[in-house]
XYZ file of N, CA, C and O in Angstrom:
680
model
N 88.544 95.400 48.828
C 90.157 95.649 49.705
C 90.271 94.621 50.693
O 89.392 94.595 51.303
N 91.598 93.938 50.482
C 91.734 92.925 51.420
C 92.769 93.705 52.818
O 93.143 92.805 52.692
N 92.407 94.601 53.024
C 92.864 95.017 54.199
C 92.657 94.986 55.651
O 93.742 94.001 56.313
N 91.784 94.544 55.697
C 91.375 94.087 57.294
C 90.519 92.670 57.164
O 89.720 92.798 56.373
N 90.705 91.583 57.730
C 89.894 90.370 57.428
C 88.691 90.465 58.247
O 88.923 90.739 59.603
N 88.056 89.079 57.995
C 86.665 89.087 58.992
C 87.356 87.954 59.409
O 87.988 87.346 59.060
N 86.549 87.750 60.828
C 86.841 86.510 61.258
C 86.547 84.824 60.342
O 85.587 85.341 59.468
N 87.455 84.546 60.339
C 87.405 82.951 59.434
C 88.013 83.747 58.367
O 88.498 82.212 57.606
N 88.366 84.399 57.399
C 88.856 85.105 56.263
C 90.339 84.416 56.191
O 91.041 85.023 57.537
N 90.825 84.024 55.490
C 92.770 83.505 55.654
C 93.127 84.941 55.117
O 93.148 85.284 54.011
N 94.332 84.921 55.329
C 95.369 85.973 54.959
C 95.499 85.714 53.506
O 95.872 84.647 53.091
N 96.412 86.707 52.299
C 96.628 86.539 51.217
C 97.892 86.111 51.098
O 98.577 86.626 52.146
N 98.376 84.878 50.425
C 99.368 84.302 50.472
C 99.470 83.750 50.973
O 100.117 82.424 50.918
N 98.766 83.146 52.395
C 98.817 82.352 53.303
C 97.942 81.230 53.715
O 97.358 81.348 54.833
N 97.144 81.297 52.499
C 95.810 80.472 52.704
C 95.877 79.108 52.654
O 94.799 78.421 52.291
N 97.136 78.727 52.681
C 97.301 77.014 52.309
C 96.743 76.023 53.455
O 96.519 76.989 54.583
N 96.295 75.141 53.713
C 95.762 74.010 54.635
C 96.844 74.064 55.837
O 96.447 74.192 56.767
N 98.074 73.985 55.333
C 98.948 73.729 56.367
C 98.976 75.034 57.288
O 99.276 74.926 58.549
N 98.580 76.313 56.826
C 98.688 77.360 57.418
C 97.625 77.608 58.051
O 98.168 77.953 59.692
N 96.476 77.002 57.649
C 95.495 77.414 58.534
C 94.997 75.846 59.447
O 94.939 76.511 60.697
N 95.759 74.825 59.298
C 96.167 73.999 60.443
C 96.836 74.252 61.545
O 96.777 74.270 62.628
N 98.332 74.769 60.716
C 99.120 75.366 62.230
C 98.279 76.550 62.778
O 98.505 76.517 64.174
N 97.987 77.344 62.586
C 96.725 78.378 63.057
C 95.964 77.930 64.037
O 95.664 78.481 65.152
N 95.302 76.717 63.816
C 94.328 76.219 64.349
C 94.693 75.438 65.578
O 94.521 75.206 66.883
N 96.308 75.027 65.633
C 96.849 74.283 66.544
C 97.471 75.447 67.396
O 97.087 75.168 68.870
N 97.649 76.665 67.122
C 98.563 77.217 67.900
C 97.124 78.114 68.679
O 97.253 78.438 69.667
N 95.840 77.966 68.156
C 95.145 78.861 68.853
C 94.367 78.356 69.819
O 94.242 78.197 70.898
N 94.492 76.398 69.951
C 94.146 75.593 70.770
C 95.392 75.712 71.739
O 95.019 75.493 73.273
N 96.773 75.737 71.729
C 97.667 76.193 72.855
C 97.456 77.218 73.367
O 97.070 77.445 74.459
N 96.963 78.289 72.775
C 96.869 79.770 73.424
C 95.465 79.633 74.382
O 95.471 80.230 75.616
N 94.570 79.081 74.065
C 93.204 78.803 74.614
C 93.691 77.963 76.107
O 93.344 77.826 76.887
N 93.973 76.888 75.688
C 94.629 76.046 76.982
C 95.668 76.700 77.939
O 95.439 76.038 79.058
N 96.474 77.889 77.470
C 97.354 78.176 78.330
C 97.101 79.745 78.254
O 98.042 80.475 77.800
N 95.819 79.991 78.525
C 95.228 81.290 78.490
C 96.073 82.303 78.919
O 95.974 83.384 78.707
N 96.437 82.280 80.573
C 96.812 83.146 81.345
C 98.300 83.317 80.330
O 98.798 84.889 80.857
N 98.946 82.497 80.556
C 100.322 82.987 79.839
C 100.128 83.605 78.389
O 100.930 84.492 78.104
N 99.457 83.093 77.840
C 99.143 83.829 76.729
C 98.582 85.290 76.553
O 99.183 86.207 75.951
N 98.183 85.277 77.700
C 97.121 86.584 77.915
C 98.166 87.744 78.411
O 98.179 89.057 77.579
N 99.027 87.301 79.194
C 99.933 88.106 79.339
C 100.520 88.657 78.388
O 101.340 89.669 78.267
N 101.330 87.922 77.780
C 102.236 87.784 76.962
C 101.662 89.085 75.622
O 102.332 89.780 75.203
N 100.203 88.472 75.098
C 99.760 89.449 74.146
C 99.679 90.874 74.693
O 99.706 92.037 74.233
N 98.944 90.921 75.668
C 98.712 92.123 76.461
C 100.053 92.837 76.615
O 99.985 93.930 76.603
N 101.022 92.468 77.371
C 102.235 93.072 77.299
C 102.730 93.790 75.888
O 103.016 95.161 76.031
N 102.884 92.833 75.141
C 103.219 93.431 73.640
C 102.411 94.525 73.046
O 102.519 95.541 72.477
N 100.926 94.142 73.275
C 99.832 95.834 73.045
C 100.346 97.074 73.921
O 99.752 98.041 73.117
N 99.994 96.401 74.977
C 99.984 97.745 75.797
C 101.490 98.733 75.271
O 101.316 99.853 75.247
N 103.067 97.856 75.225
C 103.755 98.669 74.906
C 103.819 99.393 73.759
O 104.111 100.056 73.269
N 103.315 98.710 72.709
C 103.107 98.646 71.077
C 102.065 100.018 71.451
O 102.632 101.342 70.187
N 101.186 100.039 71.781
C 100.210 101.201 71.624
C 100.442 102.615 72.217
O 100.778 103.658 71.817
N 101.375 102.374 73.604
C 102.294 103.283 74.368
C 103.325 104.080 73.547
O 103.633 105.151 73.359
N 104.079 103.262 72.790
C 105.200 103.441 71.608
C 104.352 104.494 70.809
O 104.895 105.345 70.521
N 103.401 104.116 70.160
C 102.734 104.566 68.690
C 102.100 105.753 69.312
O 102.190 107.010 68.665
N 101.803 106.164 70.651
C 100.975 107.019 71.289
C 102.299 108.116 71.161
O 101.645 109.478 70.837
N 103.210 108.068 71.931
C 104.223 108.794 72.116
C 104.585 109.575 70.874
O 105.082 110.711 70.554
N 104.593 108.426 69.884
C 105.594 108.459 68.083
C 104.415 109.429 67.518
O 105.485 110.515 66.731
N 103.135 109.533 67.764
C 102.197 110.460 67.381
C 101.762 111.365 67.615
O 100.697 111.781 67.904
N 102.240 111.770 69.043
C 101.772 112.904 69.730
C 100.671 112.671 70.468
O 99.674 113.498 70.547
N 100.207 111.305 71.117
C 98.797 110.954 71.581
C 97.595 110.816 70.570
O 96.858 110.361 70.874
N 98.332 110.844 69.300
C 96.983 110.977 68.337
C 97.015 109.758 67.477
O 97.500 109.081 66.734
N 96.182 108.362 68.431
C 96.251 106.950 67.926
C 95.309 106.937 66.304
O 95.405 106.117 65.959
N 94.507 107.499 66.567
C 93.653 107.866 65.352
C 94.461 108.446 64.429
O 94.105 107.448 62.902
N 95.306 108.772 64.090
C 96.171 109.350 63.253
C 97.066 107.953 62.577
O 97.099 107.293 61.572
N 97.556 107.541 63.727
C 98.575 106.381 63.427
C 97.428 105.591 63.148
O 98.306 104.266 61.810
N 96.551 104.791 63.020
C 95.609 104.026 62.640
C 94.930 104.227 61.185
O 95.127 103.256 60.320
N 94.734 105.339 61.162
C 94.554 105.629 59.290
C 95.749 105.396 58.853
O 95.809 104.822 57.525
N 97.167 105.914 58.967
C 98.180 105.481 58.329
C 98.562 104.184 58.208
O 98.933 103.684 57.144
N 97.821 103.308 59.397
C 98.610 101.722 59.369
C 97.238 101.088 58.324
O 97.874 100.552 57.761
N 95.994 101.500 58.228
C 95.262 101.382 57.318
C 95.488 101.599 55.776
O 95.421 100.582 54.779
N 96.021 103.007 55.695
C 96.716 102.738 54.103
C 98.041 102.252 53.542
O 97.989 101.772 52.516
N 98.955 102.032 55.030
C 99.877 101.338 54.510
C 99.778 99.540 54.064
O 100.468 99.358 53.570
N 98.502 99.381 54.954
C 97.920 98.034 54.790
C 97.711 97.685 53.281
O 98.176 96.859 52.476
N 96.822 98.690 53.022
C 96.215 98.918 51.728
C 97.489 99.025 50.535
O 97.341 98.139 49.396
N 98.517 99.800 50.743
C 99.569 99.886 49.500
C 100.301 98.365 49.706
O 100.413 97.740 48.631
N 100.905 97.693 50.998
C 101.111 96.335 51.235
C 100.648 95.253 50.369
O 101.317 94.432 49.814
N 99.345 95.331 50.706
C 98.745 94.419 49.972
C 98.501 94.281 48.751
O 98.961 93.365 47.974
N 98.453 95.658 48.240
C 98.780 95.321 46.333
C 100.299 95.276 46.070
O 100.340 94.507 45.031
N 101.256 95.882 46.835
C 102.463 95.360 46.196
C 102.527 93.783 46.465
O 103.518 93.211 45.443
N 102.344 93.214 47.469
C 102.230 91.716 47.502
C 101.913 91.132 46.491
O 101.829 89.844 45.997
N 100.245 91.590 46.154
C 99.382 90.504 45.294
C 99.926 90.747 43.581
O 100.214 89.838 43.027
N 100.977 92.047 43.466
C 101.171 92.223 42.585
C 102.442 91.615 42.027
O 103.328 91.569 41.364
N 103.290 91.367 43.184
C 104.779 91.164 43.736
C 105.262 91.809 42.428
O 106.434 91.598 41.821
N 105.446 93.208 43.084
C 106.094 94.657 42.302
C 107.274 94.994 42.852
O 107.530 94.872 44.307
N 108.512 94.830 41.808
C 109.523 95.155 43.070
C 109.774 96.187 43.150
O 110.478 97.095 43.868
N 108.704 97.421 42.561
C 108.957 99.093 42.501
C 107.528 99.413 42.939
O 106.386 98.941 42.678
N 107.647 99.296 44.403
C 106.049 99.956 45.257
C 105.611 101.396 44.317
O 104.275 101.669 44.173
N 106.347 101.994 43.377
C 105.659 103.563 43.196
C 105.206 102.888 41.736
O 104.149 103.709 41.333
N 105.443 101.828 41.246
C 104.758 101.614 39.890
C 103.428 100.980 40.299
O 102.132 100.894 39.701
N 103.790 99.978 41.424
C 102.431 99.554 41.721
C 101.350 100.541 42.520
O 100.346 99.835 42.042
N 101.942 101.498 42.758
C 100.561 102.289 43.556
C 100.020 102.946 42.322
O 99.253 103.426 42.819
N 100.612 102.977 41.583
C 100.134 104.128 40.065
C 98.375 103.411 40.209
O 97.553 104.546 39.925
N 98.497 102.466 39.898
C 97.572 101.804 39.701
C 96.078 101.293 40.905
O 95.060 101.526 40.576
N 97.093 101.429 41.885
C 96.330 100.702 43.187
C 96.830 100.786 44.464
O 97.873 100.980 44.362
N 95.750 100.284 45.201
C 96.558 100.445 47.038
C 96.323 101.625 47.584
O 96.831 101.982 48.807
N 95.319 102.441 46.987
C 94.766 104.124 47.506
C 93.192 103.514 48.228
O 92.706 102.389 48.238
N 93.266 104.260 49.278
C 91.938 103.957 50.113
C 91.194 105.596 50.061
O 91.708 106.408 50.357
N 90.104 105.347 49.781
C 89.407 106.651 49.852
C 88.797 107.143 51.535
O 88.873 105.835 52.131
N 88.716 107.829 51.786
C 87.730 108.460 52.899
C 86.883 108.247 53.763
O 86.967 107.738 54.862
N 85.944 107.915 52.837
C 84.813 107.128 53.145
C 84.911 105.904 53.442
O 84.727 105.107 54.587
N 85.791 105.116 52.881
C 86.227 103.510 53.281
C 87.396 103.754 54.724
O 87.015 103.039 55.632
N 88.024 104.637 54.642
C 89.067 104.775 56.113
C 87.711 104.530 57.389
O 87.727 104.157 58.358
N 87.028 105.670 56.720
C 85.531 105.950 58.335
C 85.188 104.734 58.123
O 84.553 104.098 59.122
N 84.638 103.892 57.215
C 83.646 102.521 57.232
C 84.494 101.192 57.910
O 84.260 100.772 59.300
N 85.982 101.854 57.925
C 86.719 100.484 58.079
C 87.317 100.790 59.919
O 87.270 99.820 60.427
N 87.162 101.950 60.032
C 88.040 102.851 61.327
C 86.695 102.888 62.727
O 87.274 102.985 63.667
N 85.686 103.207 61.725
C 84.855 103.704 62.609
C 84.866 105.500 63.087
O 84.024 105.904 63.856
N 85.960 105.488 62.564
C 86.082 106.981 62.663
C 85.322 108.052 61.893
O 85.217 108.048 60.417
N 84.723 108.906 62.647
C 83.590 110.098 61.753
C 84.461 110.822 60.682
O 85.932 110.799 60.827
N 84.041 110.749 59.161
C 84.222 111.077 58.269
C 84.825 112.322 58.703
O 85.879 112.758 57.476
N 84.151 113.346 58.729
C 84.872 115.141 59.198
C 86.530 114.651 59.865
O 87.560 115.304 59.719
N 86.688 113.716 60.706
C 87.787 113.515 61.530
C 88.840 113.510 60.618
O 89.923 113.458 60.316
N 88.415 112.033 60.116
C 89.308 111.058 58.708
C 89.813 112.405 57.908
O 90.976 112.351 57.705
N 89.010 113.406 57.647
C 89.830 114.302 56.599
C 90.252 115.350 57.560
O 91.455 115.457 56.751
N 90.365 115.516 58.556
C 91.757 116.499 58.964
C 92.807 115.583 59.230
O 93.671 116.132 59.231
N 92.712 114.126 59.655
C 93.810 113.372 59.960
C 94.820 113.144 58.572
O 95.472 113.233 58.894
N 94.073 113.287 57.481
C 94.404 112.979 56.266
C 94.813 114.157 55.891
O 96.293 114.203 55.450
N 94.741 114.885 55.937
C 95.357 116.425 55.816
C 96.724 117.032 56.298
O 97.573 117.092 55.965
N 96.493 116.279 57.978
C 97.731 116.283 59.031
C 98.868 115.105 58.195
O 100.244 115.824 58.085
N 98.373 113.830 57.555
C 99.185 113.384 57.707
C 99.931 113.544 56.469
O 100.781 113.015 56.075
N 99.314 114.121 55.341
C 99.969 114.951 53.612
C 100.941 116.061 54.331
O 101.876 115.822 53.243
N 100.282 116.681 54.992
C 101.236 117.938 55.803
C 102.608 117.488 56.006
O 103.321 117.741 55.834
N 102.565 116.052 56.543
C 104.125 115.471 57.312
C 104.860 114.520 55.903
O 105.833 114.601 56.583
N 103.973 114.682 54.777
C 104.982 114.109 53.402
C 104.407 112.473 53.747
O 105.311 111.976 52.812
N 103.690 111.993 54.303
C 103.705 110.643 54.662
C 102.477 109.888 53.555
O 102.494 108.815 53.063
N 101.347 110.618 53.563
C 100.744 110.346 52.060
C 100.303 111.047 50.958
O 100.649 112.637 51.337
N 100.064 111.162 50.439
C 99.482 111.405 49.505
C 98.194 111.216 48.497
O 97.653 110.442 48.688
N 97.527 112.264 48.064
C 96.166 112.049 47.149
C 96.488 112.056 45.862
O 96.898 112.483 45.377
N 95.321 110.508 45.487
C 95.550 110.576 44.013
C 94.360 111.362 43.472
O 93.711 112.279 43.987
N 94.462 111.338 41.902
C 93.636 111.783 40.822
C 92.258 111.600 41.340
O 91.623 112.594 41.206
N 91.611 110.220 41.698
C 90.527 110.359 41.871
C 89.812 110.480 43.219
O 88.919 110.400 43.452
N 90.729 110.730 44.100
C 90.493 111.604 45.582
C 90.896 110.313 47.098
O 90.553 111.174 47.923
N 91.154 109.302 46.619
C 91.741 108.373 47.512
C 92.961 108.626 47.883
O 93.836 109.611 47.337
N 93.547 107.812 48.866
C 95.034 108.379 49.757
C 95.988 107.253 49.675
O 95.663 105.725 49.716
N 97.124 107.220 49.196
C 97.785 105.819 49.198
C 99.410 106.743 50.319
O 99.089 107.721 50.172
N 100.183 105.918 50.317
C 101.235 105.982 51.033
C 102.233 107.007 49.940
O 102.099 106.635 48.747
N 102.878 107.793 50.384
C 103.927 108.770 49.575
C 105.288 108.164 49.659
O 105.706 107.720 50.407
N 105.772 107.893 48.305
C 107.099 107.707 48.229
C 108.387 108.787 47.756
O 107.745 109.706 46.675
N 109.339 108.406 48.205
C 110.209 109.549 47.556
C 111.785 108.546 47.432
O 111.792 107.953 48.308
N 111.916 108.515 46.487
C 113.115 107.559 45.664
C 112.894 106.077 46.167
O 114.043 105.691 46.317
N 111.743 105.889 46.182
C 111.303 104.543 46.141
C 111.318 103.844 47.637
O 111.088 103.062 47.501
N 111.228 104.812 48.816
C 111.044 104.200 49.803
C 109.821 105.367 50.746
O 109.863 106.636 50.098
N 109.212 104.973 50.932
C 108.030 105.231 52.049
C 108.379 106.201 52.778
O 109.371 106.147 53.673
N 108.265 107.143 52.722
C 108.485 108.558 53.486
C 108.162 108.081 54.905
O 108.831 108.473 55.882
N 107.054 108.067 55.339
C 106.546 107.472 56.537
C 107.673 106.755 57.258
O 107.884 106.336 58.274
N 108.071 105.319 56.396
C 108.830 104.464 57.270
C 110.275 105.232 57.220
O 110.937 104.575 58.557
N 110.510 105.980 56.224
C 111.839 106.449 57.011
C 111.807 107.552 58.241
O 112.532 107.400 58.982
N 111.027 108.280 57.968
C 110.604 109.050 59.212
C 110.364 108.161 60.700
O 110.446 108.668 61.605
N 109.875 107.142 60.472
C 109.165 106.122 61.622
C 109.827 104.924 61.641
O 109.861 104.396 62.241
N 111.479 105.579 61.594
C 112.443 103.874 61.387
C 112.780 103.773 62.701
O 112.757 102.706 62.985
N 112.498 104.444 63.881
C 113.200 104.287 65.307
C 112.024 103.192 65.505
O 112.325 102.341 66.136
N 110.909 104.090 65.527
C 109.520 102.924 66.121
C 109.870 101.656 65.304
O 108.875 100.788 65.744
N 109.864 101.744 64.157
C 109.458 100.657 63.271
C 110.850 99.126 63.824
O 110.393 98.298 64.281
N 112.028 99.844 64.051
C 113.182 99.175 64.565
C 112.561 98.584 66.035
O 112.588 97.364 66.595
N 112.016 99.410 66.716
C 111.541 99.008 68.078
C 110.170 97.927 68.205
O 110.135 97.091 69.085
N 109.405 97.981 67.029
C 108.433 97.565 66.874
C 108.730 95.701 66.328
O 108.082 94.964 66.890
N 109.588 96.198 65.659
C 110.677 94.754 64.960
C 110.898 93.829 66.227
O 110.734 92.584 66.426
N 111.465 94.273 67.043
C 111.924 93.527 68.602
C 110.936 93.380 69.271
O 111.083 92.300 69.832
N 110.335 94.003 69.076
C 109.155 94.207 70.183
C 108.154 92.926 69.734
O 107.876 91.897 70.682
N 108.032 92.872 68.421
C 107.232 91.245 67.973
C 108.051 90.171 68.099
O 107.539 89.068 68.245
N 109.448 90.499 68.090
C 110.357 89.213 68.070
C 110.322 88.599 69.414
O 109.885 87.422 69.540
N 109.915 89.693 70.321
C 109.802 89.110 71.912
C 108.664 88.226 71.913
O 108.209 87.047 72.336
N 107.430 88.798 71.518
C 106.478 88.127 71.405
C 106.305 86.738 70.795
O 105.438 85.937 71.201
N 106.934 86.773 69.854
C 106.757 85.591 69.070
C 107.303 84.367 69.638
O 107.107 83.139 69.989
N 108.799 84.968 70.149
C 109.367 84.025 71.227
C 108.339 83.692 72.294
O 108.482 82.503 72.906
N 107.722 84.402 73.210
C 107.187 84.294 74.409
C 106.351 83.079 74.073
O 105.598 82.413 75.032
N 105.544 83.362 72.952
C 104.081 82.588 72.203
C 104.606 81.170 71.690
O 104.070 80.288 71.876
N 105.944 80.982 71.291
C 106.360 80.291 70.772
C 106.519 79.143 72.136
O 106.539 77.884 72.113
N 106.907 79.653 73.139
C 107.170 78.868 74.453
C 105.943 78.357 74.753
O 106.376 77.572 75.322
N 105.004 78.706 74.706
C 103.864 78.233 75.138
C 103.580 76.958 74.262
O 102.786 75.701 74.900
N 104.458 76.791 73.265
C 103.775 75.299 72.270
C 104.810 73.959 73.001
O 104.200 73.087 72.844
N 105.608 74.654 74.347
C 106.519 73.711 74.765
C 105.845 72.826 75.726
O 105.294 72.880 76.628
């Protein structure tokens, strides 16, 4: 599953030499202007984690599990270039509890409890083979609908981060 990349691994769809060269240039800029980079990044990360913590009632593990399952779904939808995520998810994009535990370092028993809570909220569903995937209602991810306010704040936050980091190139 290409959900989480290892050091040096290139992102799916963004593996061109040009993208790698730009990333290398940016990395050099961020290292050269480390204090400004660190401030912008930690500001973004802290605001985002606080916002997520509030949205998830302080349960960042539940948020992390949902994020990993969501990334698996998005990876599959992007890979097959499916116009309909429901069709795409029928065959793939699901993650087992065991894999979630391996990826996150969260104990399997805790993973199972969090999966049950996420399923009860209507955000994920279990497949026939026992893996977990994002639940769609009328073509839309239920979690995205329910978390739309967080999503909007996150987009604004990322835009501010990109703007701050872009300014470091000048």
